[in-house]
CSV table of C-alpha atoms in Angstrom, one decimal:
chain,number,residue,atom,x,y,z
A,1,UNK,CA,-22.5,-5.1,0.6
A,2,UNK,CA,-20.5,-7.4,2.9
A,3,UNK,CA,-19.1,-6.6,6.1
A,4,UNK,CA,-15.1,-5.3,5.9
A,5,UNK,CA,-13.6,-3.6,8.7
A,6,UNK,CA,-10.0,-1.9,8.7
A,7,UNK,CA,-7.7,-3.2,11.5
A,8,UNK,CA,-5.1,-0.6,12.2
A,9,UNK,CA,-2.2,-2.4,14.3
A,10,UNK,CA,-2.9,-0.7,17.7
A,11,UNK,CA,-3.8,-2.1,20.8
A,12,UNK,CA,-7.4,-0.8,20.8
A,13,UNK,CA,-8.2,-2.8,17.6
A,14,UNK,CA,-5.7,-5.7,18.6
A,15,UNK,CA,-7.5,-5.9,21.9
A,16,UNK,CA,-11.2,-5.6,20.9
A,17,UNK,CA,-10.2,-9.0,18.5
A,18,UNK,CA,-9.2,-10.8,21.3
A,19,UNK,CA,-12.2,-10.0,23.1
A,20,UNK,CA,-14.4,-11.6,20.9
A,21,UNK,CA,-15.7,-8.5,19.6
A,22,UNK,CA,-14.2,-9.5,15.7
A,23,UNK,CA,-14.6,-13.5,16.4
A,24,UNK,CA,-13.7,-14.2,12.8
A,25,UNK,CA,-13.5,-13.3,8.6
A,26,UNK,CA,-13.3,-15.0,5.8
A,27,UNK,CA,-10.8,-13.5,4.2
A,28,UNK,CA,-8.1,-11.3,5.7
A,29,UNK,CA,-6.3,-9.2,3.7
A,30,UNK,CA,-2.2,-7.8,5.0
A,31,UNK,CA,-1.8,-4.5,3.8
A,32,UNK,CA,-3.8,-0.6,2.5
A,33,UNK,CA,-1.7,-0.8,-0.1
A,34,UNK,CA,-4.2,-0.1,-3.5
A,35,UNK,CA,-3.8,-3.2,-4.5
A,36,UNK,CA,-5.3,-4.8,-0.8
A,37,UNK,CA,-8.0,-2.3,-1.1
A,38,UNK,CA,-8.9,-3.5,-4.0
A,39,UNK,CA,-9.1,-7.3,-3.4
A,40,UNK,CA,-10.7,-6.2,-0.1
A,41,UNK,CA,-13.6,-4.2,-1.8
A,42,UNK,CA,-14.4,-6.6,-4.7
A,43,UNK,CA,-14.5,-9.7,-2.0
A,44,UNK,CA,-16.8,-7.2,0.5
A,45,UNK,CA,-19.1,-6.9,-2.6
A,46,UNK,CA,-20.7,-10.3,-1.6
A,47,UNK,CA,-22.9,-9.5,1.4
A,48,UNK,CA,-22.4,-12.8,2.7
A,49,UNK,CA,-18.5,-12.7,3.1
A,50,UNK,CA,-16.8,-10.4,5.5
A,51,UNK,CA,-13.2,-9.0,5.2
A,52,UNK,CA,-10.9,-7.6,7.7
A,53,UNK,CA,-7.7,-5.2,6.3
A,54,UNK,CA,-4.3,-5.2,8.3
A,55,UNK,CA,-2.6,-2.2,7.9
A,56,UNK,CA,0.1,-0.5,10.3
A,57,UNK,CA,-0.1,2.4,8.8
A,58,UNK,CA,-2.9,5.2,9.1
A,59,UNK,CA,-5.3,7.4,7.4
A,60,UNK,CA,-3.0,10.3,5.7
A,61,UNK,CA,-5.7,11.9,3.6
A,62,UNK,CA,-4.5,15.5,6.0
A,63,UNK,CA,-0.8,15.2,5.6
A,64,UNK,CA,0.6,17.8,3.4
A,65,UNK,CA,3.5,15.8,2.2
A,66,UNK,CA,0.7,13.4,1.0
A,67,UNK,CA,-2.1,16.2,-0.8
A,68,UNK,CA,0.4,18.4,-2.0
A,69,UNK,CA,1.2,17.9,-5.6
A,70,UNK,CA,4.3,20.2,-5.0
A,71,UNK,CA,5.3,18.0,-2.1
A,72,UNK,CA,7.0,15.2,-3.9
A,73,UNK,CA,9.6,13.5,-1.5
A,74,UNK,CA,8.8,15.2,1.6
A,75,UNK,CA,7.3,12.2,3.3
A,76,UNK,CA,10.4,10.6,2.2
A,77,UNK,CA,12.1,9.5,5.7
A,78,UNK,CA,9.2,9.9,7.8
A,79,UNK,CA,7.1,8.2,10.4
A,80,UNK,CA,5.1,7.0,6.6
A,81,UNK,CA,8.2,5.7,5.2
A,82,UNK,CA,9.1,2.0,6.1
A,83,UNK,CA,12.4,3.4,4.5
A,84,UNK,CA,13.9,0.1,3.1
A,85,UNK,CA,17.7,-0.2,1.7
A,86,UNK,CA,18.9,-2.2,-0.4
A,87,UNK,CA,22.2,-4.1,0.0
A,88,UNK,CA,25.3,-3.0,-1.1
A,89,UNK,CA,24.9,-2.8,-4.9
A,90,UNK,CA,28.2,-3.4,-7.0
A,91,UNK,CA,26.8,-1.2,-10.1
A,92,UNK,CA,26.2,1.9,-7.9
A,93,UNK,CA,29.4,1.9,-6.1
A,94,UNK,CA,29.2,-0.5,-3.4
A,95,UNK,CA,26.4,1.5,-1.8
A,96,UNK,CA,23.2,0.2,-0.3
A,97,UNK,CA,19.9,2.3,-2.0
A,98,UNK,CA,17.1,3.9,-0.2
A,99,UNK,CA,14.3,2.3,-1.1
A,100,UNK,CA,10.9,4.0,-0.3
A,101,UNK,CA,7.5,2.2,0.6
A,102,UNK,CA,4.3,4.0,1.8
A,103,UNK,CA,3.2,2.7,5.4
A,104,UNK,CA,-0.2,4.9,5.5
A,105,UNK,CA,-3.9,3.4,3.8
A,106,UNK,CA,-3.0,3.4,0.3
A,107,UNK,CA,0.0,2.2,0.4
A,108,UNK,CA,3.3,3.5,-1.5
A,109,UNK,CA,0.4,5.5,-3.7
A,110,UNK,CA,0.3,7.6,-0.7
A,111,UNK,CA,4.0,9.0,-1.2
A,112,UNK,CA,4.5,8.2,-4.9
A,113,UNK,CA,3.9,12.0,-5.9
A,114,UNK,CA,1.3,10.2,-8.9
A,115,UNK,CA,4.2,9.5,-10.9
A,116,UNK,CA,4.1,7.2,-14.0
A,117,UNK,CA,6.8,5.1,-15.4
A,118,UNK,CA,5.8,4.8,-19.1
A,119,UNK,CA,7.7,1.9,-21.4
A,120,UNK,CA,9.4,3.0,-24.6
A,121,UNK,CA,7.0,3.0,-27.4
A,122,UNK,CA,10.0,0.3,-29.0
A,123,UNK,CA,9.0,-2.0,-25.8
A,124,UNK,CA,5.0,-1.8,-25.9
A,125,UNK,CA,5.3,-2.5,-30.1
A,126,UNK,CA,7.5,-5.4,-28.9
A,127,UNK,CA,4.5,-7.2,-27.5
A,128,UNK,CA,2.6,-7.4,-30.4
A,129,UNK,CA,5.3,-9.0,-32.6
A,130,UNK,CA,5.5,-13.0,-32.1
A,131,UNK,CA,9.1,-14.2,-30.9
């Protein structure tokens, strides 16, 4: 197994970096989302390479708005929510849109509740027919 470290953005990991402590990686990899996980494990699998994450978020595995399946939208607005808005959109009214995104290891996983958006069976049967 290859070396991969997480990097939380504090000063205490910033700081040990610039001592020379970290002196470099070969791959770096911005963001806990699931998807940075991912390309951070598969790449650590070689034990020759080592991988450093990024993430500005923190381990929420203990927050109840995060565990509880009942909880769905409670970490909506909170210090876990980078809590993005859209612009002004004409189709809802001129208003600007929340837009949620997970800042925590795991990413927008972390306050998605597990929900699935499933296509209509019409739209997966679509891709088998040739255009």
């Amino acid at each position: 197994m290859g070396y991969l470290v997480m990097l939380l953005a504090s000063a205490y990991a910033v700081g040990k970096a610039a001592a020379g402590v970290i002196e470099s990686f070969d791959y770096i990899i911005v963001g806990a989302g699931t998807s940075g996980l991912v390309v951070a494990n598969r790449l650590s699998e070689d034990p020759t390479v080592t991988v450093a994450v990024i993430e500005p978020g923190s381990d929420q595995r203990d927050n109840v708005n995060v565990t509880s399946t009942t909880a769905f939208g409670n970490a909506f607005g909170t210090a876990i929510d980078w809590a993005y808005s859209t612009t002004k959109q004409h189709d809802a009214g001129d208003k600007a849109l929340p837009l949620h995104a997970g800042k925590a290891w795991g990413g927008t996983s972390t306050i998605n509740g597990e929900q699935v958006v499933l296509e209509q069976s019409q739209s997966a049967s679509s891709l088998t027919k040739p255009v």
